[in-house]
Coordinates of C-alpha atoms and ligand atoms in Angstrom, one line a residue:
M14 CA 4.3 -13.1 -150.0
S15 CA 2.3 -14.3 -147.1
N16 CA 3.4 -17.5 -145.9
Q17 CA 6.9 -17.0 -146.9
V18 CA 10.1 -16.4 -145.0
T19 CA 13.0 -14.4 -145.2
L20 CA 16.2 -14.6 -143.2
I21 CA 17.7 -11.4 -142.1
T22 CA 21.5 -11.3 -140.8
G23 CA 22.4 -9.0 -138.6
G24 CA 18.8 -8.3 -137.8
A25 CA 18.3 -6.9 -134.8
S26 CA 19.6 -3.8 -135.2
G27 CA 20.0 -0.5 -137.8
I28 CA 18.8 -1.4 -141.3
G29 CA 17.8 -5.1 -141.1
K30 CA 15.7 -4.5 -138.5
A31 CA 14.0 -1.8 -140.4
V32 CA 13.6 -4.9 -143.4
A33 CA 12.2 -7.1 -140.4
L34 CA 9.4 -4.8 -139.3
K35 CA 8.3 -3.8 -142.6
L36 CA 8.3 -7.1 -143.5
A37 CA 6.4 -8.5 -140.6
A38 CA 4.0 -5.8 -140.8
Q39 CA 3.2 -7.2 -144.2
G40 CA 2.4 -10.6 -143.1
I41 CA 5.6 -12.3 -144.1
N42 CA 7.4 -14.2 -141.8
V43 CA 11.2 -13.2 -140.5
V44 CA 14.1 -14.6 -139.2
I45 CA 16.2 -12.4 -137.9
S46 CA 20.1 -13.4 -136.5
G47 CA 22.8 -12.2 -134.7
R48 CA 25.1 -12.8 -132.2
R49 CA 23.5 -11.8 -128.9
D50 CA 20.5 -13.1 -127.5
D51 CA 19.4 -10.3 -125.9
V52 CA 19.9 -7.7 -128.5
G53 CA 17.9 -10.4 -130.7
Q54 CA 15.1 -10.9 -128.3
A55 CA 14.6 -7.4 -127.6
A56 CA 14.0 -6.9 -131.2
L57 CA 11.9 -10.0 -131.4
R58 CA 9.5 -8.1 -129.1
E59 CA 9.3 -4.8 -131.2
I60 CA 8.8 -7.2 -134.5
A61 CA 6.3 -9.7 -132.9
A62 CA 4.3 -6.6 -132.0
V63 CA 4.0 -5.4 -135.6
A64 CA 3.2 -8.6 -137.1
H65 CA 0.5 -8.8 -139.2
S66 CA -1.7 -11.9 -140.3
G67 CA 0.1 -14.5 -138.2
A68 CA 3.2 -13.2 -139.6
Q69 CA 6.2 -15.5 -137.4
A70 CA 9.6 -14.0 -136.0
R71 CA 12.1 -15.9 -134.7
F72 CA 15.9 -15.2 -133.5
L73 CA 18.6 -17.0 -134.4
R74 CA 21.9 -16.6 -132.8
N75 CA 24.4 -16.9 -135.1
D76 CA 28.1 -15.6 -136.0
V77 CA 28.5 -15.0 -140.1
T78 CA 31.9 -15.1 -140.1
D79 CA 31.3 -19.3 -139.2
E80 CA 30.9 -21.4 -142.2
T81 CA 29.2 -24.3 -140.4
A82 CA 27.1 -22.2 -138.0
V83 CA 25.9 -20.1 -141.0
K84 CA 24.9 -23.7 -143.2
D85 CA 23.0 -25.0 -139.7
M86 CA 21.0 -21.6 -139.3
V87 CA 20.0 -22.1 -143.2
A88 CA 18.5 -25.2 -142.3
Q89 CA 17.0 -24.5 -138.9
V90 CA 15.1 -22.1 -141.0
V91 CA 14.4 -24.8 -143.7
N92 CA 13.4 -27.1 -140.8
E93 CA 10.8 -24.7 -139.4
F94 CA 9.4 -23.2 -142.2
G95 CA 9.9 -25.7 -145.2
R96 CA 11.3 -23.0 -147.2
L97 CA 13.4 -19.8 -147.9
D98 CA 12.0 -18.0 -150.0
M99 CA 14.2 -14.3 -148.9
A100 CA 16.9 -13.4 -147.6
V101 CA 19.0 -10.1 -146.8
N102 CA 22.6 -10.4 -146.0
N103 CA 23.0 -7.3 -144.0
A104 CA 25.3 -8.3 -141.0
G105 CA 28.5 -6.1 -141.7
I106 CA 31.3 -4.0 -139.6
S107 CA 33.1 -1.1 -140.1
N108 CA 35.9 -0.9 -137.2
E109 CA 38.6 1.7 -138.6
I110 CA 39.0 5.2 -139.7
S111 CA 42.4 5.4 -140.9
T112 CA 44.1 5.8 -144.0
I113 CA 46.0 2.7 -145.2
D114 CA 49.2 3.0 -144.1
Q115 CA 48.3 3.9 -140.7
S116 CA 45.9 1.2 -140.7
N117 CA 45.6 -2.2 -138.5
T118 CA 45.7 -5.2 -140.3
D119 CA 43.9 -7.3 -138.0
N120 CA 41.2 -5.1 -138.1
F121 CA 40.9 -5.5 -142.3
R122 CA 41.1 -8.9 -141.4
A123 CA 37.9 -8.8 -139.0
M124 CA 35.9 -6.4 -142.2
L125 CA 37.0 -9.6 -144.8
D126 CA 35.6 -12.4 -142.3
T127 CA 32.4 -10.4 -141.7
N128 CA 31.6 -8.3 -144.5
V129 CA 33.0 -10.7 -147.2
L130 CA 33.1 -14.5 -146.0
G131 CA 29.9 -13.8 -144.3
V132 CA 27.9 -12.9 -147.0
Y133 CA 29.6 -15.5 -149.1
F134 CA 29.1 -18.1 -146.5
C135 CA 25.2 -16.8 -146.3
M136 CA 25.0 -16.5 -150.3
K137 CA 26.3 -20.4 -150.5
Y138 CA 23.7 -22.1 -148.6
E139 CA 20.7 -19.8 -149.4
I140 CA 21.1 -20.1 -153.2
Q141 CA 21.7 -24.1 -152.5
Q142 CA 18.4 -23.6 -150.8
M143 CA 16.4 -21.1 -153.2
L144 CA 17.6 -23.8 -156.3
K145 CA 16.5 -27.0 -154.5
Q146 CA 12.9 -24.8 -154.6
G147 CA 12.9 -23.1 -157.3
G148 CA 13.7 -19.9 -157.0
G149 CA 14.2 -17.1 -154.6
S150 CA 15.3 -13.4 -153.6
I151 CA 18.8 -12.3 -152.3
V152 CA 19.9 -8.9 -151.3
N153 CA 23.5 -8.4 -150.6
L154 CA 24.3 -4.6 -148.2
A155 CA 26.8 -3.1 -150.5
S156 CA 27.6 0.4 -149.7
I157 CA 28.9 4.1 -151.7
A158 CA 32.3 2.6 -150.6
G159 CA 31.2 -0.3 -152.8
L160 CA 31.3 1.9 -156.2
N161 CA 33.4 4.8 -155.1
G162 CA 37.1 5.7 -153.2
I163 CA 36.0 7.0 -149.9
P164 CA 38.7 8.6 -148.2
W165 CA 39.6 6.8 -144.9
A166 CA 37.6 3.8 -145.5
G167 CA 39.9 2.2 -148.1
A168 CA 39.7 -1.1 -145.7
Y169 CA 36.0 -1.3 -145.7
A170 CA 35.7 0.1 -149.1
A171 CA 37.6 -2.6 -150.3
T172 CA 35.1 -5.3 -148.7
K173 CA 32.4 -3.6 -149.8
H174 CA 33.7 -3.8 -153.3
A175 CA 33.6 -7.6 -152.8
V176 CA 30.3 -7.9 -152.0
V177 CA 29.3 -5.6 -155.6
G178 CA 31.1 -8.5 -157.3
L179 CA 30.0 -11.4 -155.0
T180 CA 26.3 -9.6 -156.1
K181 CA 26.9 -9.1 -159.6
S182 CA 28.4 -12.3 -160.4
S183 CA 25.8 -15.1 -158.7
A184 CA 23.2 -13.1 -160.2
L185 CA 24.5 -13.9 -164.0
D186 CA 25.1 -17.5 -162.7
H187 CA 21.7 -18.1 -161.3
A188 CA 19.6 -15.6 -163.5
A189 CA 17.8 -18.6 -165.7
Q190 CA 17.1 -20.6 -162.4
G191 CA 15.0 -18.0 -161.0
V192 CA 16.9 -16.8 -158.0
R193 CA 17.2 -13.0 -157.9
I194 CA 20.3 -11.6 -156.7
N195 CA 20.9 -7.6 -156.4
G196 CA 22.6 -5.4 -153.6
V197 CA 21.4 -2.3 -152.1
A198 CA 24.3 0.8 -151.9
P199 CA 23.3 2.6 -148.9
G200 CA 24.6 6.1 -148.3
A201 CA 25.3 7.4 -145.0
T202 CA 22.6 6.3 -142.9
K203 CA 22.2 6.5 -139.2
T204 CA 22.7 3.4 -137.3
D205 CA 24.7 2.1 -134.6
I206 CA 27.3 1.6 -137.3
I207 CA 27.7 5.3 -137.7
A208 CA 26.7 6.3 -134.2
K209 CA 30.0 4.5 -133.4
Q210 CA 32.2 6.3 -135.7
L211 CA 30.7 10.1 -134.7
D212 CA 31.7 9.6 -131.2
G213 CA 33.3 12.5 -131.1
S214 CA 36.9 11.1 -131.0
D215 CA 37.9 12.7 -134.0
P216 CA 37.1 16.4 -135.0
N217 CA 37.2 16.1 -138.4
Y218 CA 34.3 13.4 -138.4
N219 CA 31.0 14.4 -137.6
E220 CA 27.3 14.3 -138.5
A221 CA 27.4 18.2 -140.0
N222 CA 30.6 17.0 -142.9
I223 CA 29.2 13.6 -143.3
S224 CA 25.8 15.0 -144.2
A225 CA 27.7 17.4 -146.5
M226 CA 29.2 14.4 -148.5
H227 CA 25.3 14.0 -149.8
P228 CA 23.4 16.0 -152.2
M229 CA 20.4 15.9 -150.1
N230 CA 22.8 17.3 -147.2
R231 CA 21.3 14.8 -144.3
L232 CA 22.1 11.0 -143.4
G233 CA 19.8 8.5 -144.9
K234 CA 17.1 7.2 -142.4
P235 CA 17.3 2.9 -141.6
E236 CA 13.6 2.9 -142.8
E237 CA 14.6 4.3 -146.3
I238 CA 16.8 1.9 -146.8
A239 CA 14.5 -0.9 -145.6
D240 CA 12.1 0.6 -148.1
A241 CA 14.5 -0.1 -151.2
I242 CA 15.6 -3.6 -149.9
C243 CA 11.6 -4.7 -149.5
W244 CA 11.1 -3.9 -153.2
L245 CA 14.5 -5.8 -154.3
L246 CA 13.3 -8.6 -152.4
S247 CA 9.2 -8.7 -153.8
P248 CA 7.8 -9.8 -156.7
A249 CA 7.8 -6.1 -158.0
S250 CA 11.2 -6.7 -158.6
S251 CA 10.6 -9.7 -161.1
Y252 CA 12.8 -8.6 -163.9
V253 CA 15.4 -7.3 -161.8
T254 CA 18.7 -8.9 -161.4
G255 CA 22.5 -8.2 -160.8
H256 CA 21.2 -4.6 -159.9
I257 CA 23.2 -2.4 -157.1
L258 CA 20.6 0.1 -156.0
N259 CA 21.6 3.6 -154.7
V260 CA 20.0 4.9 -151.7
D261 CA 22.5 7.6 -150.9
G262 CA 20.7 11.1 -151.2
G263 CA 21.7 11.7 -154.7
F264 CA 26.0 10.9 -153.6
Q265 CA 26.1 8.8 -156.6
A266 CA 24.8 11.1 -159.1
K267 CA 27.9 13.5 -158.5
Ligands
NAI387 P1 24.1 -1.7 -137.4 O1 25.5 -2.0 -136.8 O2 23.2 -1.2 -136.8 O3 24.0 -3.5 -138.2 C1 25.1 -4.1 -138.2 C2 24.4 -5.8 -137.5 O4 25.5 -6.7 -138.2 C3 24.1 -5.9 -136.2 O5 23.5 -5.9 -135.6 C4 25.9 -6.6 -135.9 O6 25.9 -7.1 -134.6 C5 25.1 -7.3 -136.7 N1 26.8 -8.1 -137.0 C6 28.2 -7.7 -136.8 N2 29.0 -8.7 -137.2 C7 28.1 -9.9 -137.2 C8 28.8 -11.0 -137.2 N3 29.7 -11.5 -137.6 N4 27.2 -12.2 -137.2 C9 26.2 -11.6 -137.4 N5 25.4 -10.6 -136.9 C10 26.8 -9.7 -137.2 O7 24.9 -1.0 -138.9 P2 23.6 -0.7 -139.9 O8 24.0 0.5 -140.6 O9 22.5 -0.9 -139.8 O10 24.5 -2.1 -141.5 C11 23.7 -2.7 -142.2 C12 24.3 -2.9 -143.2 O11 24.5 -1.4 -143.8 C13 25.7 -3.6 -143.1 O12 26.7 -4.4 -144.0 C14 26.9 -2.1 -143.5 O13 28.1 -2.2 -143.6 C15 26.0 -1.7 -144.5 N6 25.9 0.0 -144.2 C16 25.5 0.9 -143.6 C17 25.6 1.8 -143.7 C18 25.6 2.9 -142.7 O14 25.9 4.2 -142.8 N7 24.5 3.0 -141.3 C19 26.2 2.8 -145.3 C20 26.7 1.9 -145.8 C21 26.3 0.6 -145.8

């Protein structure tokens, strides 16, 4: 897989950065995108430190909610590397812990923009490029909330159910054209997105009771989710498409 290039949206932190570190260490070129230059450059230094066999790392400032910017981002990757082999549509937000009756519509719109339209824009231009070059592999970040109802997370769950729908349907559209499209459904994983929710402002929402929702009784580590993503990206999963892989400490088995 050396000389190949992977685009990872929201790749400057959490699960996305863990994927970038693993791929760069395997000699694969990585392009991470995100909204903040300082955070992106800091992640880039970490990735460059582990990069192997001349693997290149780049940061592109990009907001996945802007379709034109997403189109340009894919074009920039192709300009520089000549192709796009793999993509991880990872950028996502969870901005509210609330029942629907108490929730703020603007928060839901923001989640729809990032988690649904953002993934849709990325898939659209990534798939166009992969079809031109005869193949590729895409992994979208779904969630246990994309497969189940989750109390106090109805709006977020709706966006992640949409990611599952985009993943499975597009996988069927392109299965015979060499473009594989899969998803990962992590359980609660120790990253910024969870840290913000465990800030102590809600006594009912803490690490112990989030852990207890998972049969392994702990949160996942970003590296554990990244391992599953790397497998789905790679030729080791060459006969797998349209699959949503649970990486959730047993949550889905309940
Ligand atoms: P994170 O907050 O560290 O990573 C999300 C990244 O996306 C951040 O770097 C953020 O700046 C970026 N981002 C957000 N909006 C963006 C936009 N409009 N344009 C570009 N970048 C944007 O959190 P984490 O956990 O690594 O999240 C990665 C993905 O995994 C998300 O899609 C999340 O919904 C999903 N996920 C996370 C779980 C968890 O418990 N941490 C569980 C299930 C799914």
